[in-house]
Amino acid sequence: MSVKLNPYLNFSTDARAAMEFYRSVFGGTLNTTTFKEGGMPPGGADENLIMHAQLDSGPITLMASDTPPGMELKPGSSISISLSGDDETTLRSYWEKLTSGGGIVVPLEKAPWGDTFGMCTDKFGVQWMVNIAG
């Protein structure tokens, strides 16, 4: 049996838009379940928000949800998602898509340890690190 660690992102009301954006970055298959589909009583203002979303794209699995009704979203800046490897073309493509509409914290360039490294925040406020092995 194997173990896999998957990032799980929480949003206020834009999990669907964020996960569709990540699908445009990474490709793959996106499955979503709304609160209504997940068994919440129909008719609420939140019934069409995302209870669970999962993007599967090869070695990348990313999950997310909107904040459940009655709970408060507490955004934090103490976590980043790291993408690393030696497939420079793919990682640079991810970088370009993630920074579109977002911001660059550290430009993607040669780092003192010999790899190419950059940090950015995407248009949804999620922090990313990209490391391309030298």
PDB file of N, CA, C and O in Angstrom, residues 35-104:
ATOM      1  N   PHE A  35     -22.270  21.454  -2.604  1.00  0.00           N
ATOM      2  CA  PHE A  35     -22.868  21.140  -1.306  1.00  0.00           C
ATOM      3  C   PHE A  35     -24.228  20.463  -1.493  1.00  0.00           C
ATOM      4  O   PHE A  35     -24.557  19.517  -0.777  1.00  0.00           O
ATOM      5  N   LYS A  36     -24.990  20.902  -2.490  1.00  0.00           N
ATOM      6  CA  LYS A  36     -26.297  20.278  -2.759  1.00  0.00           C
ATOM      7  C   LYS A  36     -26.119  18.820  -3.157  1.00  0.00           C
ATOM      8  O   LYS A  36     -26.809  17.936  -2.648  1.00  0.00           O
ATOM      9  N   GLU A  37     -25.187  18.563  -4.086  1.00  0.00           N
ATOM     10  CA  GLU A  37     -24.929  17.186  -4.525  1.00  0.00           C
ATOM     11  C   GLU A  37     -24.403  16.319  -3.385  1.00  0.00           C
ATOM     12  O   GLU A  37     -24.593  15.107  -3.374  1.00  0.00           O
ATOM     13  N   GLY A  38     -23.760  16.968  -2.417  1.00  0.00           N
ATOM     14  CA  GLY A  38     -23.197  16.245  -1.282  1.00  0.00           C
ATOM     15  C   GLY A  38     -24.182  16.014  -0.155  1.00  0.00           C
ATOM     16  O   GLY A  38     -23.810  15.484   0.889  1.00  0.00           O
ATOM     17  N   GLY A  39     -25.445  16.434  -0.345  1.00  0.00           N
ATOM     18  CA  GLY A  39     -26.467  16.134   0.640  1.00  0.00           C
ATOM     19  C   GLY A  39     -26.927  17.294   1.493  1.00  0.00           C
ATOM     20  O   GLY A  39     -27.760  17.105   2.384  1.00  0.00           O
ATOM     21  N   MET A  40     -26.423  18.500   1.236  1.00  0.00           N
ATOM     22  CA  MET A  40     -26.900  19.666   1.983  1.00  0.00           C
ATOM     23  C   MET A  40     -28.329  19.958   1.558  1.00  0.00           C
ATOM     24  O   MET A  40     -28.701  19.696   0.405  1.00  0.00           O
ATOM     25  N   PRO A  41     -29.133  20.515   2.459  1.00  0.00           N
ATOM     26  CA  PRO A  41     -30.518  20.836   2.094  1.00  0.00           C
ATOM     27  C   PRO A  41     -30.560  21.794   0.899  1.00  0.00           C
ATOM     28  O   PRO A  41     -29.788  22.750   0.854  1.00  0.00           O
ATOM     29  N   PRO A  42     -31.439  21.531  -0.081  1.00  0.00           N
ATOM     30  CA  PRO A  42     -31.527  22.400  -1.261  1.00  0.00           C
ATOM     31  C   PRO A  42     -32.109  23.763  -0.904  1.00  0.00           C
ATOM     32  O   PRO A  42     -32.776  23.927   0.104  1.00  0.00           O
ATOM     33  N   GLY A  43     -31.819  24.729  -1.761  1.00  0.00           N
ATOM     34  CA  GLY A  43     -32.404  26.054  -1.629  1.00  0.00           C
ATOM     35  C   GLY A  43     -31.535  27.061  -0.916  1.00  0.00           C
ATOM     36  O   GLY A  43     -31.825  28.239  -0.930  1.00  0.00           O
ATOM     37  N   GLY A  44     -30.468  26.627  -0.272  1.00  0.00           N
ATOM     38  CA  GLY A  44     -29.591  27.574   0.409  1.00  0.00           C
ATOM     39  C   GLY A  44     -28.741  28.345  -0.575  1.00  0.00           C
ATOM     40  O   GLY A  44     -28.500  27.901  -1.698  1.00  0.00           O
ATOM     41  N   ALA A  45     -28.267  29.481  -0.135  1.00  0.00           N
ATOM     42  CA  ALA A  45     -27.436  30.325  -0.997  1.00  0.00           C
ATOM     43  C   ALA A  45     -26.127  29.638  -1.368  1.00  0.00           C
ATOM     44  O   ALA A  45     -25.519  29.962  -2.382  1.00  0.00           O
ATOM     45  N   ASP A  46     -25.709  28.679  -0.557  1.00  0.00           N
ATOM     46  CA  ASP A  46     -24.431  28.017  -0.784  1.00  0.00           C
ATOM     47  C   ASP A  46     -24.551  26.677  -1.505  1.00  0.00           C
ATOM     48  O   ASP A  46     -23.558  25.986  -1.688  1.00  0.00           O
ATOM     49  N   GLU A  47     -25.737  26.285  -1.920  1.00  0.00           N
ATOM     50  CA  GLU A  47     -25.937  24.936  -2.447  1.00  0.00           C
ATOM     51  C   GLU A  47     -25.106  24.617  -3.683  1.00  0.00           C
ATOM     52  O   GLU A  47     -24.766  23.465  -3.924  1.00  0.00           O
ATOM     53  N   ASN A  48     -24.736  25.638  -4.467  1.00  0.00           N
ATOM     54  CA  ASN A  48     -23.952  25.390  -5.681  1.00  0.00           C
ATOM     55  C   ASN A  48     -22.453  25.652  -5.501  1.00  0.00           C
ATOM     56  O   ASN A  48     -21.694  25.561  -6.461  1.00  0.00           O
ATOM     57  N   LEU A  49     -22.048  25.966  -4.281  1.00  0.00           N
ATOM     58  CA  LEU A  49     -20.628  26.102  -4.009  1.00  0.00           C
ATOM     59  C   LEU A  49     -20.003  24.708  -3.937  1.00  0.00           C
ATOM     60  O   LEU A  49     -20.702  23.703  -3.807  1.00  0.00           O
ATOM     61  N   ILE A  50     -18.697  24.648  -3.997  1.00  0.00           N
ATOM     62  CA  ILE A  50     -17.981  23.375  -4.075  1.00  0.00           C
ATOM     63  C   ILE A  50     -17.720  22.789  -2.685  1.00  0.00           C
ATOM     64  O   ILE A  50     -17.044  23.409  -1.864  1.00  0.00           O
ATOM     65  N   MET A  51     -18.277  21.613  -2.454  1.00  0.00           N
ATOM     66  CA  MET A  51     -18.012  20.880  -1.222  1.00  0.00           C
ATOM     67  C   MET A  51     -16.676  20.145  -1.340  1.00  0.00           C
ATOM     68  O   MET A  51     -15.916  20.046  -0.375  1.00  0.00           O
ATOM     69  N   HIS A  52     -16.381  19.615  -2.543  1.00  0.00           N
ATOM     70  CA  HIS A  52     -15.111  18.930  -2.769  1.00  0.00           C
ATOM     71  C   HIS A  52     -14.793  18.962  -4.260  1.00  0.00           C
ATOM     72  O   HIS A  52     -15.657  18.685  -5.086  1.00  0.00           O
ATOM     73  N   ALA A  53     -13.547  19.294  -4.562  1.00  0.00           N
ATOM     74  CA  ALA A  53     -13.050  19.237  -5.935  1.00  0.00           C
ATOM     75  C   ALA A  53     -11.718  18.510  -5.916  1.00  0.00           C
ATOM     76  O   ALA A  53     -10.930  18.667  -4.975  1.00  0.00           O
ATOM     77  N   GLN A  54     -11.482  17.716  -6.961  1.00  0.00           N
ATOM     78  CA  GLN A  54     -10.217  17.009  -7.069  1.00  0.00           C
ATOM     79  C   GLN A  54      -9.741  17.050  -8.505  1.00  0.00           C
ATOM     80  O   GLN A  54     -10.455  16.671  -9.426  1.00  0.00           O
ATOM     81  N   LEU A  55      -8.515  17.524  -8.667  1.00  0.00           N
ATOM     82  CA  LEU A  55      -7.858  17.572  -9.971  1.00  0.00           C
ATOM     83  C   LEU A  55      -6.770  16.513  -9.979  1.00  0.00           C
ATOM     84  O   LEU A  55      -5.871  16.538  -9.132  1.00  0.00           O
ATOM     85  N   ASP A  56      -6.870  15.573 -10.904  1.00  0.00           N
ATOM     86  CA  ASP A  56      -5.858  14.532 -11.069  1.00  0.00           C
ATOM     87  C   ASP A  56      -5.164  14.744 -12.405  1.00  0.00           C
ATOM     88  O   ASP A  56      -5.807  14.709 -13.452  1.00  0.00           O
ATOM     89  N   SER A  57      -3.844  14.968 -12.335  1.00  0.00           N
ATOM     90  CA  SER A  57      -3.059  15.199 -13.537  1.00  0.00           C
ATOM     91  C   SER A  57      -1.717  14.508 -13.375  1.00  0.00           C
ATOM     92  O   SER A  57      -0.759  15.093 -12.873  1.00  0.00           O
ATOM     93  N   GLY A  58      -1.657  13.260 -13.766  1.00  0.00           N
ATOM     94  CA  GLY A  58      -0.406  12.513 -13.628  1.00  0.00           C
ATOM     95  C   GLY A  58       0.020  12.458 -12.180  1.00  0.00           C
ATOM     96  O   GLY A  58      -0.759  12.056 -11.314  1.00  0.00           O
ATOM     97  N   PRO A  59       1.235  12.933 -11.877  1.00  0.00           N
ATOM     98  CA  PRO A  59       1.715  12.854 -10.501  1.00  0.00           C
ATOM     99  C   PRO A  59       1.116  13.934  -9.594  1.00  0.00           C
ATOM    100  O   PRO A  59       1.347  13.922  -8.394  1.00  0.00           O
ATOM    101  N   ILE A  60       0.343  14.845 -10.152  1.00  0.00           N
ATOM    102  CA  ILE A  60      -0.222  15.952  -9.379  1.00  0.00           C
ATOM    103  C   ILE A  60      -1.681  15.661  -9.048  1.00  0.00           C
ATOM    104  O   ILE A  60      -2.484  15.394  -9.934  1.00  0.00           O
ATOM    105  N   THR A  61      -2.000  15.713  -7.761  1.00  0.00           N
ATOM    106  CA  THR A  61      -3.386  15.669  -7.309  1.00  0.00           C
ATOM    107  C   THR A  61      -3.583  16.881  -6.414  1.00  0.00           C
ATOM    108  O   THR A  61      -2.848  17.075  -5.441  1.00  0.00           O
ATOM    109  N   LEU A  62      -4.549  17.716  -6.757  1.00  0.00           N
ATOM    110  CA  LEU A  62      -4.843  18.929  -6.016  1.00  0.00           C
ATOM    111  C   LEU A  62      -6.317  18.906  -5.647  1.00  0.00           C
ATOM    112  O   LEU A  62      -7.164  18.610  -6.496  1.00  0.00           O
ATOM    113  N   MET A  63      -6.625  19.186  -4.387  1.00  0.00           N
ATOM    114  CA  MET A  63      -8.008  19.176  -3.932  1.00  0.00           C
ATOM    115  C   MET A  63      -8.376  20.541  -3.360  1.00  0.00           C
ATOM    116  O   MET A  63      -7.494  21.287  -2.939  1.00  0.00           O
ATOM    117  N   ALA A  64      -9.696  20.829  -3.346  1.00  0.00           N
ATOM    118  CA  ALA A  64     -10.139  22.122  -2.823  1.00  0.00           C
ATOM    119  C   ALA A  64     -11.611  22.075  -2.467  1.00  0.00           C
ATOM    120  O   ALA A  64     -12.344  21.174  -2.884  1.00  0.00           O
ATOM    121  N   SER A  65     -12.029  23.085  -1.714  1.00  0.00           N
ATOM    122  CA  SER A  65     -13.445  23.270  -1.418  1.00  0.00           C
ATOM    123  C   SER A  65     -13.699  24.729  -1.094  1.00  0.00           C
ATOM    124  O   SER A  65     -12.778  25.475  -0.758  1.00  0.00           O
ATOM    125  N   ASP A  66     -14.963  25.118  -1.205  1.00  0.00           N
ATOM    126  CA  ASP A  66     -15.387  26.401  -0.660  1.00  0.00           C
ATOM    127  C   ASP A  66     -15.608  26.191   0.829  1.00  0.00           C
ATOM    128  O   ASP A  66     -15.832  25.067   1.291  1.00  0.00           O
ATOM    129  N   THR A  67     -15.564  27.263   1.589  1.00  0.00           N
ATOM    130  CA  THR A  67     -15.785  27.166   3.023  1.00  0.00           C
ATOM    131  C   THR A  67     -17.234  26.760   3.278  1.00  0.00           C
ATOM    132  O   THR A  67     -18.149  27.379   2.738  1.00  0.00           O
ATOM    133  N   PRO A  68     -17.445  25.705   4.074  1.00  0.00           N
ATOM    134  CA  PRO A  68     -18.819  25.255   4.323  1.00  0.00           C
ATOM    135  C   PRO A  68     -19.662  26.347   4.973  1.00  0.00           C
ATOM    136  O   PRO A  68     -19.145  27.190   5.704  1.00  0.00           O
ATOM    137  N   PRO A  69     -20.959  26.312   4.724  1.00  0.00           N
ATOM    138  CA  PRO A  69     -21.861  27.286   5.341  1.00  0.00           C
ATOM    139  C   PRO A  69     -21.694  27.273   6.862  1.00  0.00           C
ATOM    140  O   PRO A  69     -21.562  26.217   7.482  1.00  0.00           O
ATOM    141  N   GLY A  70     -21.635  28.469   7.443  1.00  0.00           N
ATOM    142  CA  GLY A  70     -21.508  28.594   8.882  1.00  0.00           C
ATOM    143  C   GLY A  70     -20.086  28.547   9.402  1.00  0.00           C
ATOM    144  O   GLY A  70     -19.853  28.718  10.594  1.00  0.00           O
ATOM    145  N   MET A  71     -19.116  28.332   8.523  1.00  0.00           N
ATOM    146  CA  MET A  71     -17.713  28.314   8.947  1.00  0.00           C
ATOM    147  C   MET A  71     -17.002  29.522   8.369  1.00  0.00           C
ATOM    148  O   MET A  71     -17.371  30.032   7.316  1.00  0.00           O
ATOM    149  N   GLU A  72     -15.971  29.954   9.067  1.00  0.00           N
ATOM    150  CA  GLU A  72     -15.205  31.125   8.637  1.00  0.00           C
ATOM    151  C   GLU A  72     -13.927  30.676   7.927  1.00  0.00           C
ATOM    152  O   GLU A  72     -13.238  29.766   8.397  1.00  0.00           O
ATOM    153  N   LEU A  73     -13.610  31.327   6.816  1.00  0.00           N
ATOM    154  CA  LEU A  73     -12.353  31.066   6.122  1.00  0.00           C
ATOM    155  C   LEU A  73     -11.280  31.929   6.764  1.00  0.00           C
ATOM    156  O   LEU A  73     -11.463  33.135   6.925  1.00  0.00           O
ATOM    157  N   LYS A  74     -10.197  31.310   7.136  1.00  0.00           N
ATOM    158  CA  LYS A  74      -9.079  32.035   7.743  1.00  0.00           C
ATOM    159  C   LYS A  74      -7.866  31.879   6.839  1.00  0.00           C
ATOM    160  O   LYS A  74      -7.060  30.965   7.021  1.00  0.00           O
ATOM    161  N   PRO A  75      -7.749  32.743   5.821  1.00  0.00           N
ATOM    162  CA  PRO A  75      -6.621  32.619   4.899  1.00  0.00           C
ATOM    163  C   PRO A  75      -5.294  32.762   5.638  1.00  0.00           C
ATOM    164  O   PRO A  75      -5.194  33.525   6.593  1.00  0.00           O
ATOM    165  N   GLY A  76      -4.310  32.016   5.181  1.00  0.00           N
ATOM    166  CA  GLY A  76      -2.998  32.081   5.804  1.00  0.00           C
ATOM    167  C   GLY A  76      -1.909  32.185   4.771  1.00  0.00           C
ATOM    168  O   GLY A  76      -2.101  31.886   3.606  1.00  0.00           O
ATOM    169  N   SER A  77      -0.768  32.620   5.220  1.00  0.00           N
ATOM    170  CA  SER A  77       0.359  32.730   4.306  1.00  0.00           C
ATOM    171  C   SER A  77       1.496  31.831   4.771  1.00  0.00           C
ATOM    172  O   SER A  77       2.639  32.070   4.426  1.00  0.00           O
ATOM    173  N   SER A  78       1.172  30.819   5.550  1.00  0.00           N
ATOM    174  CA  SER A  78       2.225  29.977   6.101  1.00  0.00           C
ATOM    175  C   SER A  78       2.440  28.706   5.296  1.00  0.00           C
ATOM    176  O   SER A  78       3.124  27.797   5.761  1.00  0.00           O
ATOM    177  N   ILE A  79       1.881  28.633   4.098  1.00  0.00           N
ATOM    178  CA  ILE A  79       2.056  27.434   3.288  1.00  0.00           C
ATOM    179  C   ILE A  79       2.220  27.812   1.819  1.00  0.00           C
ATOM    180  O   ILE A  79       1.603  28.772   1.351  1.00  0.00           O
ATOM    181  N   SER A  80       3.070  27.088   1.131  1.00  0.00           N
ATOM    182  CA  SER A  80       3.248  27.227  -0.308  1.00  0.00           C
ATOM    183  C   SER A  80       3.185  25.839  -0.915  1.00  0.00           C
ATOM    184  O   SER A  80       3.532  24.854  -0.262  1.00  0.00           O
ATOM    185  N   ILE A  81       2.768  25.762  -2.160  1.00  0.00           N
ATOM    186  CA  ILE A  81       2.791  24.501  -2.888  1.00  0.00           C
ATOM    187  C   ILE A  81       4.043  24.503  -3.752  1.00  0.00           C
ATOM    188  O   ILE A  81       4.297  25.461  -4.480  1.00  0.00           O
ATOM    189  N   SER A  82       4.819  23.442  -3.659  1.00  0.00           N
ATOM    190  CA  SER A  82       6.084  23.358  -4.370  1.00  0.00           C
ATOM    191  C   SER A  82       5.986  22.385  -5.542  1.00  0.00           C
ATOM    192  O   SER A  82       5.518  21.263  -5.382  1.00  0.00           O
ATOM    193  N   LEU A  83       6.429  22.841  -6.696  1.00  0.00           N
ATOM    194  CA  LEU A  83       6.544  22.002  -7.890  1.00  0.00           C
ATOM    195  C   LEU A  83       8.034  21.876  -8.193  1.00  0.00           C
ATOM    196  O   LEU A  83       8.726  22.885  -8.304  1.00  0.00           O
ATOM    197  N   SER A  84       8.514  20.658  -8.321  1.00  0.00           N
ATOM    198  CA  SER A  84       9.939  20.497  -8.584  1.00  0.00           C
ATOM    199  C   SER A  84      10.181  19.298  -9.479  1.00  0.00           C
ATOM    200  O   SER A  84       9.348  18.405  -9.589  1.00  0.00           O
ATOM    201  N   GLY A  85      11.328  19.304 -10.123  1.00  0.00           N
ATOM    202  CA  GLY A  85      11.712  18.211 -10.999  1.00  0.00           C
ATOM    203  C   GLY A  85      12.725  18.677 -12.012  1.00  0.00           C
ATOM    204  O   GLY A  85      13.264  19.783 -11.922  1.00  0.00           O
ATOM    205  N   ASP A  86      12.965  17.830 -13.020  1.00  0.00           N
ATOM    206  CA  ASP A  86      13.956  18.179 -14.040  1.00  0.00           C
ATOM    207  C   ASP A  86      13.341  18.398 -15.415  1.00  0.00           C
ATOM    208  O   ASP A  86      14.062  18.625 -16.384  1.00  0.00           O
ATOM    209  N   ASP A  87      12.013  18.379 -15.507  1.00  0.00           N
ATOM    210  CA  ASP A  87      11.330  18.634 -16.776  1.00  0.00           C
ATOM    211  C   ASP A  87      11.141  20.146 -16.923  1.00  0.00           C
ATOM    212  O   ASP A  87      10.103  20.709 -16.592  1.00  0.00           O
ATOM    213  N   GLU A  88      12.194  20.799 -17.431  1.00  0.00           N
ATOM    214  CA  GLU A  88      12.210  22.258 -17.494  1.00  0.00           C
ATOM    215  C   GLU A  88      11.064  22.824 -18.324  1.00  0.00           C
ATOM    216  O   GLU A  88      10.433  23.811 -17.935  1.00  0.00           O
ATOM    217  N   THR A  89      10.781  22.235 -19.461  1.00  0.00           N
ATOM    218  CA  THR A  89       9.712  22.744 -20.329  1.00  0.00           C
ATOM    219  C   THR A  89       8.372  22.743 -19.602  1.00  0.00           C
ATOM    220  O   THR A  89       7.645  23.746 -19.610  1.00  0.00           O
ATOM    221  N   THR A  90       8.042  21.652 -18.950  1.00  0.00           N
ATOM    222  CA  THR A  90       6.768  21.544 -18.240  1.00  0.00           C
ATOM    223  C   THR A  90       6.713  22.505 -17.066  1.00  0.00           C
ATOM    224  O   THR A  90       5.723  23.220 -16.880  1.00  0.00           O
ATOM    225  N   LEU A  91       7.772  22.558 -16.265  1.00  0.00           N
ATOM    226  CA  LEU A  91       7.768  23.431 -15.094  1.00  0.00           C
ATOM    227  C   LEU A  91       7.724  24.904 -15.485  1.00  0.00           C
ATOM    228  O   LEU A  91       7.031  25.700 -14.848  1.00  0.00           O
ATOM    229  N   ARG A  92       8.427  25.292 -16.559  1.00  0.00           N
ATOM    230  CA  ARG A  92       8.343  26.681 -17.018  1.00  0.00           C
ATOM    231  C   ARG A  92       6.941  27.008 -17.531  1.00  0.00           C
ATOM    232  O   ARG A  92       6.437  28.116 -17.344  1.00  0.00           O
ATOM    233  N   SER A  93       6.280  26.063 -18.154  1.00  0.00           N
ATOM    234  CA  SER A  93       4.909  26.256 -18.615  1.00  0.00           C
ATOM    235  C   SER A  93       3.972  26.476 -17.427  1.00  0.00           C
ATOM    236  O   SER A  93       3.133  27.375 -17.440  1.00  0.00           O
ATOM    237  N   TYR A  94       4.127  25.661 -16.379  1.00  0.00           N
ATOM    238  CA  TYR A  94       3.326  25.854 -15.165  1.00  0.00           C
ATOM    239  C   TYR A  94       3.568  27.250 -14.595  1.00  0.00           C
ATOM    240  O   TYR A  94       2.638  27.955 -14.216  1.00  0.00           O
ATOM    241  N   TRP A  95       4.846  27.648 -14.525  1.00  0.00           N
ATOM    242  CA  TRP A  95       5.214  28.962 -13.987  1.00  0.00           C
ATOM    243  C   TRP A  95       4.515  30.086 -14.748  1.00  0.00           C
ATOM    244  O   TRP A  95       3.927  30.986 -14.148  1.00  0.00           O
ATOM    245  N   GLU A  96       4.595  30.045 -16.054  1.00  0.00           N
ATOM    246  CA  GLU A  96       3.981  31.092 -16.878  1.00  0.00           C
ATOM    247  C   GLU A  96       2.481  31.184 -16.630  1.00  0.00           C
ATOM    248  O   GLU A  96       1.921  32.277 -16.520  1.00  0.00           O
ATOM    249  N   LYS A  97       1.819  30.051 -16.530  1.00  0.00           N
ATOM    250  CA  LYS A  97       0.372  30.045 -16.315  1.00  0.00           C
ATOM    251  C   LYS A  97       0.019  30.480 -14.900  1.00  0.00           C
ATOM    252  O   LYS A  97      -0.962  31.210 -14.700  1.00  0.00           O
ATOM    253  N   LEU A  98       0.787  30.049 -13.904  1.00  0.00           N
ATOM    254  CA  LEU A  98       0.502  30.424 -12.518  1.00  0.00           C
ATOM    255  C   LEU A  98       0.719  31.909 -12.269  1.00  0.00           C
ATOM    256  O   LEU A  98      -0.007  32.521 -11.489  1.00  0.00           O
ATOM    257  N   THR A  99       1.698  32.508 -12.930  1.00  0.00           N
ATOM    258  CA  THR A  99       1.976  33.924 -12.701  1.00  0.00           C
ATOM    259  C   THR A  99       1.042  34.845 -13.490  1.00  0.00           C
ATOM    260  O   THR A  99       0.929  36.016 -13.168  1.00  0.00           O
ATOM    261  N   SER A 100       0.361  34.313 -14.485  1.00  0.00           N
ATOM    262  CA  SER A 100      -0.576  35.121 -15.259  1.00  0.00           C
ATOM    263  C   SER A 100      -1.729  35.576 -14.362  1.00  0.00           C
ATOM    264  O   SER A 100      -2.475  34.757 -13.842  1.00  0.00           O
ATOM    265  N   GLY A 101      -1.835  36.867 -14.156  1.00  0.00           N
ATOM    266  CA  GLY A 101      -2.873  37.411 -13.285  1.00  0.00           C
ATOM    267  C   GLY A 101      -2.485  37.394 -11.821  1.00  0.00           C
ATOM    268  O   GLY A 101      -3.240  37.856 -10.976  1.00  0.00           O
ATOM    269  N   GLY A 102      -1.334  36.848 -11.515  1.00  0.00           N
ATOM    270  CA  GLY A 102      -0.854  36.798 -10.138  1.00  0.00           C
ATOM    271  C   GLY A 102       0.356  37.701  -9.979  1.00  0.00           C
ATOM    272  O   GLY A 102       0.481  38.709 -10.673  1.00  0.00           O
ATOM    273  N   GLY A 103       1.243  37.328  -9.092  1.00  0.00           N
ATOM    274  CA  GLY A 103       2.427  38.147  -8.851  1.00  0.00           C
ATOM    275  C   GLY A 103       3.656  37.289  -8.640  1.00  0.00           C
ATOM    276  O   GLY A 103       3.577  36.179  -8.113  1.00  0.00           O
ATOM    277  N   ILE A 104       4.786  37.815  -9.055  1.00  0.00           N
ATOM    278  CA  ILE A 104       6.063  37.125  -8.874  1.00  0.00           C
ATOM    279  C   ILE A 104       6.705  37.638  -7.593  1.00  0.00           C
ATOM    280  O   ILE A 104       6.897  38.849  -7.426  1.00  0.00           O
TER     281      ILE A 104
END
